[in-house]
Amino acid sequence: MEEGVSFQYTMSDRKGKPDGTTDYYVKDVSNSGGTTTATMNMKFTDKKGKEVMVSDFKFSCTGDGVKIDYNSLVPSQMMKQYTDMGMEMDISGTDIDIPNSLSVGQELKDANVTVNIKMTGMNMTMKVDQTNRKVEKKESVTTPAGTFDCYVLTENNVSETMGIKQNMTSKIWLAEGIGMVKQEMYNKNGNLSSHMELTKYNR
């Protein structure tokens, strides 16, 4: 929540091979009515060094916790691409809620986003649901960016596009004052499918 702070996450596939990096930069912070809102710039670069996607989204923080605006998590480039093609997009959802005070065993609120895309003769719906969110344990974790004391959050992720569902589970390591330090995604059989960790952090 400080202007100029930057993070870099490196993604790997299930075999540990690099799959690309995502850079985040806090470009603007404002305060109003007891709420701090930060605009985060995100840039995804693939394993070949090609810039694939750039987008902005927002975080808000109050005395109770942090909310991630799900409406603005939909990549702006994707929205522009669809609108340039004459498509209408309607986005609805529930923000991701992370309380300031976490404890082992705590259950967190579900989150979701639905994107309806309309074009002459075609309608498409994409959904993502995050359910069964809870704090599993406390754990110290080390990445190239340092060693951090974290809470480990687990959740179920169900995505659906054109009636086709995909079920995943994830583990997220959160450190106070930093945010996400590591994330692991598992397929429906419980096998690791991808891994992401904080590799650079500058403030």
Short mmCIF file of C-alpha atoms in Angstrom, two decimals:
data_model
loop_
_atom_site.label_atom_id
_atom_site.label_comp_id
_atom_site.label_asym_id
_atom_site.label_seq_id
_atom_site.Cartn_x
_atom_site.Cartn_y
_atom_site.Cartn_z
CA MET A 1 0.00 0.00 0.00
CA GLU A 2 2.98 2.33 -0.64
CA GLU A 3 3.62 4.06 -3.97
CA GLY A 4 6.72 2.75 -5.74
CA VAL A 5 6.77 -0.67 -4.06
CA SER A 6 7.40 -3.49 -6.56
CA PHE A 7 7.14 -7.26 -6.48
CA GLN A 8 8.21 -9.96 -8.92
CA TYR A 9 6.85 -13.51 -8.91
CA THR A 10 8.35 -16.36 -10.88
CA MET A 11 6.04 -19.13 -12.07
CA SER A 12 7.05 -22.74 -12.66
CA ASP A 13 5.30 -25.77 -14.09
CA ARG A 14 4.72 -29.00 -12.17
CA LYS A 15 8.29 -30.14 -12.96
CA GLY A 16 9.81 -26.93 -11.62
CA LYS A 17 10.69 -25.46 -15.02
CA PRO A 18 10.27 -21.64 -15.27
CA ASP A 19 7.03 -20.61 -16.97
CA GLY A 20 7.32 -16.82 -16.84
CA THR A 21 7.31 -13.88 -14.44
CA THR A 22 4.69 -11.45 -13.19
CA ASP A 23 5.79 -7.97 -12.08
CA TYR A 24 3.59 -5.81 -9.84
CA TYR A 25 4.09 -2.10 -9.20
CA VAL A 26 2.10 0.12 -6.84
CA LYS A 27 1.47 3.17 -9.05
CA ASP A 28 -1.03 5.14 -6.97
CA VAL A 29 -2.33 5.22 -3.38
CA SER A 30 -5.24 7.33 -2.12
CA ASN A 31 -7.10 7.67 1.19
CA SER A 32 -10.77 8.49 1.68
CA GLY A 33 -13.17 7.93 4.56
CA GLY A 34 -10.90 5.51 6.40
CA THR A 35 -10.23 3.41 3.29
CA THR A 36 -6.85 3.22 1.56
CA THR A 37 -7.02 2.27 -2.12
CA ALA A 38 -3.97 1.24 -4.14
CA THR A 39 -3.79 0.85 -7.91
CA MET A 40 -1.49 -2.01 -8.88
CA ASN A 41 0.07 -2.38 -12.33
CA MET A 42 0.64 -5.99 -13.43
CA LYS A 43 2.88 -7.17 -16.27
CA PHE A 44 3.17 -10.82 -17.30
CA THR A 45 6.25 -11.94 -19.26
CA ASP A 46 6.46 -15.47 -20.66
CA LYS A 47 9.44 -17.84 -20.36
CA LYS A 48 10.86 -16.51 -23.65
CA GLY A 49 10.92 -12.96 -22.34
CA LYS A 50 7.90 -11.78 -24.37
CA GLU A 51 5.52 -9.35 -22.67
CA VAL A 52 2.13 -11.05 -22.89
CA MET A 53 -0.23 -8.95 -20.78
CA VAL A 54 -0.36 -5.64 -18.94
CA SER A 55 -3.25 -4.69 -16.66
CA ASP A 56 -4.20 -2.50 -13.70
CA PHE A 57 -6.33 -3.53 -10.72
CA LYS A 58 -7.17 -2.19 -7.29
CA PHE A 59 -6.77 -3.16 -3.63
CA SER A 60 -8.60 -1.47 -0.79
CA CYS A 61 -7.70 -1.64 2.90
CA THR A 62 -9.71 -0.67 5.98
CA GLY A 63 -9.27 -1.38 9.67
CA ASP A 64 -10.95 -4.75 9.10
CA GLY A 65 -8.91 -6.11 6.22
CA VAL A 66 -7.98 -6.05 2.54
CA LYS A 67 -10.31 -6.43 -0.42
CA ILE A 68 -9.23 -7.20 -3.97
CA ASP A 69 -11.59 -5.67 -6.53
CA TYR A 70 -12.63 -8.61 -8.69
CA ASN A 71 -14.19 -6.38 -11.33
CA SER A 72 -10.80 -4.86 -12.08
CA LEU A 73 -8.93 -8.18 -12.03
CA VAL A 74 -10.28 -8.93 -15.51
CA PRO A 75 -7.33 -7.93 -17.77
CA SER A 76 -7.92 -4.55 -19.43
CA GLN A 77 -6.25 -5.80 -22.63
CA MET A 78 -8.79 -8.63 -22.87
CA MET A 79 -11.64 -6.19 -22.33
CA LYS A 80 -10.30 -3.87 -25.04
CA GLN A 81 -9.83 -6.79 -27.45
CA TYR A 82 -13.41 -7.95 -26.98
CA THR A 83 -14.93 -4.44 -27.19
CA ASP A 84 -12.91 -3.71 -30.35
CA MET A 85 -14.57 -6.81 -31.85
CA GLY A 86 -17.99 -5.34 -31.04
CA MET A 87 -18.63 -7.52 -27.99
CA GLU A 88 -20.37 -6.36 -24.82
CA MET A 89 -18.95 -7.46 -21.47
CA ASP A 90 -20.86 -7.58 -18.20
CA ILE A 91 -18.72 -8.36 -15.14
CA SER A 92 -20.09 -9.14 -11.68
CA GLY A 93 -18.68 -10.81 -8.60
CA THR A 94 -17.66 -10.74 -4.96
CA ASP A 95 -14.33 -9.26 -3.87
CA ILE A 96 -11.63 -11.42 -2.31
CA ASP A 97 -11.66 -10.60 1.40
CA ILE A 98 -8.57 -11.09 3.59
CA PRO A 99 -9.02 -10.02 7.25
CA ASN A 100 -6.19 -8.08 8.92
CA SER A 101 -6.30 -10.50 11.85
CA LEU A 102 -5.74 -14.13 10.83
CA SER A 103 -5.69 -17.24 13.03
CA VAL A 104 -5.21 -20.94 12.38
CA GLY A 105 -8.53 -22.66 11.67
CA GLN A 106 -10.24 -19.42 10.62
CA GLU A 107 -12.73 -19.68 7.74
CA LEU A 108 -12.81 -16.90 5.13
CA LYS A 109 -15.58 -15.64 2.86
CA ASP A 110 -16.08 -17.15 -0.60
CA ALA A 111 -15.25 -15.06 -3.67
CA ASN A 112 -16.36 -15.25 -7.30
CA VAL A 113 -16.44 -13.48 -10.63
CA THR A 114 -18.74 -13.94 -13.64
CA VAL A 115 -18.03 -12.49 -17.08
CA ASN A 116 -20.85 -12.47 -19.64
CA ILE A 117 -19.75 -11.72 -23.21
CA LYS A 118 -22.39 -10.85 -25.79
CA MET A 119 -22.06 -10.50 -29.55
CA THR A 120 -24.54 -10.84 -32.39
CA GLY A 121 -25.51 -14.49 -32.49
CA MET A 122 -23.22 -15.50 -29.62
CA ASN A 123 -23.25 -15.42 -25.82
CA MET A 124 -20.40 -16.75 -23.66
CA THR A 125 -20.11 -16.96 -19.89
CA MET A 126 -16.95 -17.44 -17.83
CA LYS A 127 -17.11 -18.08 -14.08
CA VAL A 128 -14.54 -18.51 -11.33
CA ASP A 129 -15.52 -19.50 -7.78
CA GLN A 130 -13.16 -19.57 -4.79
CA THR A 131 -14.73 -21.60 -1.98
CA ASN A 132 -13.81 -23.40 1.24
CA ARG A 133 -11.23 -20.72 2.02
CA LYS A 134 -9.53 -21.21 5.38
CA VAL A 135 -6.33 -20.63 7.33
CA GLU A 136 -4.57 -23.98 7.59
CA LYS A 137 -1.41 -23.21 9.60
CA LYS A 138 1.52 -20.86 10.27
CA GLU A 139 4.82 -21.58 8.56
CA SER A 140 8.16 -19.95 7.79
CA VAL A 141 9.02 -20.04 4.08
CA THR A 142 12.18 -19.04 2.20
CA THR A 143 12.27 -17.75 -1.39
CA PRO A 144 14.94 -15.84 -3.37
CA ALA A 145 13.38 -12.65 -1.91
CA GLY A 146 14.05 -13.70 1.70
CA THR A 147 12.57 -15.67 4.61
CA PHE A 148 9.04 -14.82 5.75
CA ASP A 149 6.69 -15.89 8.56
CA CYS A 150 3.43 -16.78 6.81
CA TYR A 151 -0.13 -17.93 7.27
CA VAL A 152 -1.01 -20.74 4.84
CA LEU A 153 -4.44 -20.31 3.22
CA THR A 154 -6.14 -23.14 1.33
CA GLU A 155 -9.09 -22.87 -1.04
CA ASN A 156 -10.99 -24.64 -3.82
CA ASN A 157 -11.07 -23.04 -7.27
CA VAL A 158 -13.77 -23.94 -9.79
CA SER A 159 -13.66 -22.30 -13.22
CA GLU A 160 -16.33 -22.79 -15.86
CA THR A 161 -16.28 -21.66 -19.51
CA MET A 162 -19.07 -22.59 -21.91
CA GLY A 163 -20.23 -25.32 -19.53
CA ILE A 164 -16.79 -26.92 -19.15
CA LYS A 165 -15.65 -27.05 -15.52
CA GLN A 166 -12.15 -27.31 -14.10
CA ASN A 167 -11.55 -28.04 -10.42
CA MET A 168 -8.34 -27.01 -8.68
CA THR A 169 -7.16 -26.46 -5.12
CA SER A 170 -4.55 -23.95 -4.04
CA LYS A 171 -2.28 -23.07 -1.15
CA ILE A 172 -1.28 -19.45 -0.60
CA TRP A 173 1.45 -18.28 1.80
CA LEU A 174 0.73 -14.75 3.12
CA ALA A 175 3.17 -12.62 5.12
CA GLU A 176 2.08 -9.57 7.10
CA GLY A 177 3.24 -6.32 5.48
CA ILE A 178 4.24 -8.15 2.27
CA GLY A 179 1.27 -10.09 0.92
CA MET A 180 1.55 -13.28 -1.06
CA VAL A 181 4.95 -15.00 -0.83
CA LYS A 182 4.15 -18.32 -2.50
CA GLN A 183 1.29 -20.13 -4.21
CA GLU A 184 0.84 -23.76 -5.27
CA MET A 185 -1.98 -25.06 -7.49
CA TYR A 186 -3.11 -28.70 -7.48
CA ASN A 187 -5.35 -30.56 -9.95
CA LYS A 188 -8.45 -32.54 -8.97
CA ASN A 189 -6.25 -35.59 -8.26
CA GLY A 190 -4.16 -33.64 -5.75
CA ASN A 191 -1.05 -33.45 -7.97
CA LEU A 192 0.96 -30.22 -8.16
CA SER A 193 0.23 -28.41 -11.44
CA SER A 194 1.99 -25.06 -10.96
CA HIS A 195 4.07 -23.08 -8.48
CA MET A 196 4.67 -19.35 -7.99
CA GLU A 197 6.97 -17.59 -5.53
CA LEU A 198 8.18 -14.11 -4.68
CA THR A 199 11.63 -13.65 -6.24
CA LYS A 200 12.09 -9.84 -5.93
CA TYR A 201 10.70 -7.27 -3.50
CA ASN A 202 11.64 -3.59 -3.42
CA ARG A 203 10.23 -0.77 -1.27
#
